[in-house]
Coordinates of C-alpha atoms in Angstrom, one line a residue:
G16 CA 90.6 108.2 92.8
C17 CA 93.3 109.3 89.9
Q18 CA 90.4 111.4 88.3
I19 CA 89.5 112.7 91.4
K20 CA 93.3 113.9 92.2
C21 CA 93.8 115.1 88.8
G22 CA 90.7 117.3 89.2
D23 CA 92.0 118.6 92.7
L24 CA 95.2 119.7 91.4
Y25 CA 94.1 121.1 87.7
N26 CA 91.0 122.6 88.1
D27 CA 90.0 125.3 85.4
K28 CA 87.5 126.3 83.1
A29 CA 88.9 123.9 80.2
I30 CA 89.2 120.7 82.7
A31 CA 85.6 121.5 83.7
A32 CA 84.5 122.0 80.1
F33 CA 86.4 118.8 79.2
N34 CA 84.6 116.7 82.0
T35 CA 81.5 117.8 81.0
C36 CA 82.1 117.0 77.5
A37 CA 83.7 113.4 78.4
V38 CA 81.5 112.3 81.2
T39 CA 78.5 113.6 80.8
N40 CA 78.0 114.4 77.6
K41 CA 79.7 111.9 75.6
S42 CA 80.1 109.1 78.6
C43 CA 83.8 108.5 77.1
V44 CA 84.3 107.7 80.6
P45 CA 82.3 105.1 82.3
Q46 CA 80.5 106.1 85.5
K47 CA 82.0 103.9 88.4
M48 CA 78.9 101.9 89.8
D49 CA 77.5 101.8 93.4
N50 CA 79.7 98.9 94.8
G51 CA 78.0 99.0 98.0
M52 CA 80.9 100.3 100.1
Y53 CA 79.1 103.6 101.1
M54 CA 75.5 102.8 102.3
E55 CA 72.5 104.8 103.5
P56 CA 72.4 104.5 107.3
S57 CA 69.3 103.4 109.2
R58 CA 66.9 105.6 110.4
D59 CA 67.7 104.7 114.1
V60 CA 71.8 106.1 113.6
L61 CA 70.2 109.1 112.6
V62 CA 69.6 112.3 114.8
P63 CA 65.9 112.6 116.2
E64 CA 66.0 116.2 115.7
F65 CA 68.5 118.6 113.6
D66 CA 67.6 122.3 113.2
T67 CA 69.8 123.5 110.4
R68 CA 70.2 126.9 112.0
S69 CA 72.7 125.1 114.6
M70 CA 75.3 124.8 111.9
E71 CA 75.3 128.6 111.0
G72 CA 79.0 130.2 111.2
R73 CA 82.5 128.8 110.7
W74 CA 82.9 125.1 111.1
Y75 CA 86.1 122.6 110.6
I76 CA 86.5 119.0 109.3
T77 CA 88.8 117.9 112.0
A78 CA 88.4 114.3 111.3
G79 CA 87.6 112.6 107.8
L80 CA 86.8 109.4 106.5
N81 CA 87.4 108.9 102.9
P82 CA 91.2 110.1 101.9
L83 CA 89.7 111.7 98.2
F84 CA 87.3 114.0 99.9
D85 CA 87.4 114.1 103.4
T86 CA 91.4 114.1 104.7
F87 CA 92.5 117.7 103.2
D88 CA 94.6 120.2 105.3
C89 CA 92.5 123.4 106.7
Q90 CA 88.8 122.6 105.8
E91 CA 86.8 125.8 106.6
H92 CA 83.2 125.6 105.6
Y93 CA 80.9 128.3 106.6
F94 CA 77.2 127.9 107.0
T95 CA 74.0 129.9 106.9
A96 CA 70.3 128.9 107.6
P97 CA 68.3 131.2 105.3
E98 CA 65.1 129.9 107.1
S99 CA 64.4 126.7 108.9
G100 CA 65.1 123.6 107.0
K101 CA 67.6 125.1 104.7
L102 CA 71.4 125.3 104.8
Y103 CA 73.8 127.1 102.3
A104 CA 77.4 125.9 102.6
K105 CA 80.3 127.6 101.3
L106 CA 83.3 124.9 101.5
K107 CA 86.5 125.7 101.6
W108 CA 89.4 123.3 101.5
R109 CA 93.8 123.4 100.8
V110 CA 94.8 120.3 98.1
K111 CA 99.0 119.9 98.6
K112 CA 100.9 119.8 95.6
P113 CA 103.6 117.7 94.8
N114 CA 105.8 120.2 95.4
G115 CA 104.3 121.2 99.1
Q116 CA 102.6 123.9 98.5
F117 CA 98.8 124.2 98.3
I118 CA 96.1 125.0 96.2
E119 CA 93.1 126.6 97.5
R120 CA 89.8 125.1 96.5
G121 CA 85.9 125.8 97.3
D122 CA 82.3 125.3 96.2
V123 CA 78.9 126.4 97.2
Q124 CA 76.2 124.0 98.1
T125 CA 72.5 124.2 99.3
F126 CA 70.9 121.6 101.7
V127 CA 67.1 121.3 101.9
Q128 CA 66.2 119.0 105.3
D129 CA 64.3 115.7 104.5
A130 CA 60.7 116.6 105.8
E131 CA 60.3 113.3 107.3
R132 CA 63.4 112.6 108.4
P133 CA 65.3 115.6 110.0
G134 CA 68.6 113.8 110.3
I135 CA 69.0 114.2 106.7
L136 CA 70.2 117.3 104.5
L137 CA 69.5 116.5 100.5
N138 CA 71.6 118.5 98.0
H139 CA 70.4 117.9 94.7
D140 CA 69.6 119.3 90.8
N141 CA 72.8 120.3 90.6
E142 CA 74.2 121.1 86.9
F143 CA 78.1 120.1 87.3
L144 CA 78.5 116.1 86.5
H145 CA 75.0 116.0 87.7
Y146 CA 76.5 115.4 91.6
Q147 CA 74.1 114.9 94.6
D148 CA 74.9 114.6 98.3
D149 CA 73.1 113.6 100.9
W150 CA 74.3 114.2 104.1
F151 CA 73.1 112.1 107.4
I152 CA 73.6 113.5 110.4
L153 CA 74.6 110.9 113.1
G154 CA 75.3 112.9 116.4
M155 CA 75.6 116.3 117.4
E156 CA 76.1 118.7 120.3
P157 CA 75.3 122.6 119.7
D158 CA 78.2 124.5 119.1
K159 CA 80.7 121.7 119.8
Y160 CA 80.5 119.0 117.0
V161 CA 78.4 117.6 114.4
A162 CA 79.3 114.1 113.1
V163 CA 78.0 114.2 109.6
Y164 CA 78.2 110.6 107.0
Y165 CA 77.1 111.6 103.4
R166 CA 76.5 109.5 100.4
G167 CA 76.5 110.7 96.5
S168 CA 76.4 110.2 93.2
N169 CA 77.3 112.0 89.8
D170 CA 78.0 111.4 86.5
A171 CA 81.5 109.9 87.3
W172 CA 80.8 107.7 90.4
D173 CA 77.4 106.3 91.7
G174 CA 77.5 105.6 95.4
Y175 CA 80.6 107.6 96.6
G176 CA 80.7 108.6 100.1
G177 CA 82.6 109.3 103.7
G178 CA 82.0 111.9 106.5
G179 CA 83.6 113.8 109.0
G180 CA 83.3 115.4 112.3
F181 CA 82.8 119.1 112.2
N182 CA 83.9 121.5 114.8
P183 CA 83.3 125.4 115.7

């Protein structure tokens, strides 16, 4: 958790270059291995159908599972679905500094729907720390909520996860 919190508070080009060198290129920091805490959910708990276009627009995470990733103040995400089966996400969140002020953070992610399991969105082939996130859609009601559970891997941690309730 310390490495993640440090990355939230101190995030610039120098820190990114150091992380790439120490974690990815030189493996100075050993990868935290999957301990089974965030398992892939079984197929029967996923929504049987999911139209990526149903998430277009602005959504907020109003409830989160993992305090390292999912419980920031004002998590505001913007989604677009340029075509069926694809989802682009502009993620925004605020990190609280020790002095009570906030730092704005953000990321852009691209998801492709699993062809055989429409309740799974895959975000793979990312350059930074070679991260990949798989989103599992557990429930949804159009224009009301989407319940997402995710599981991921990167050069620093294999098997991280969490989830959240998204509301427009």
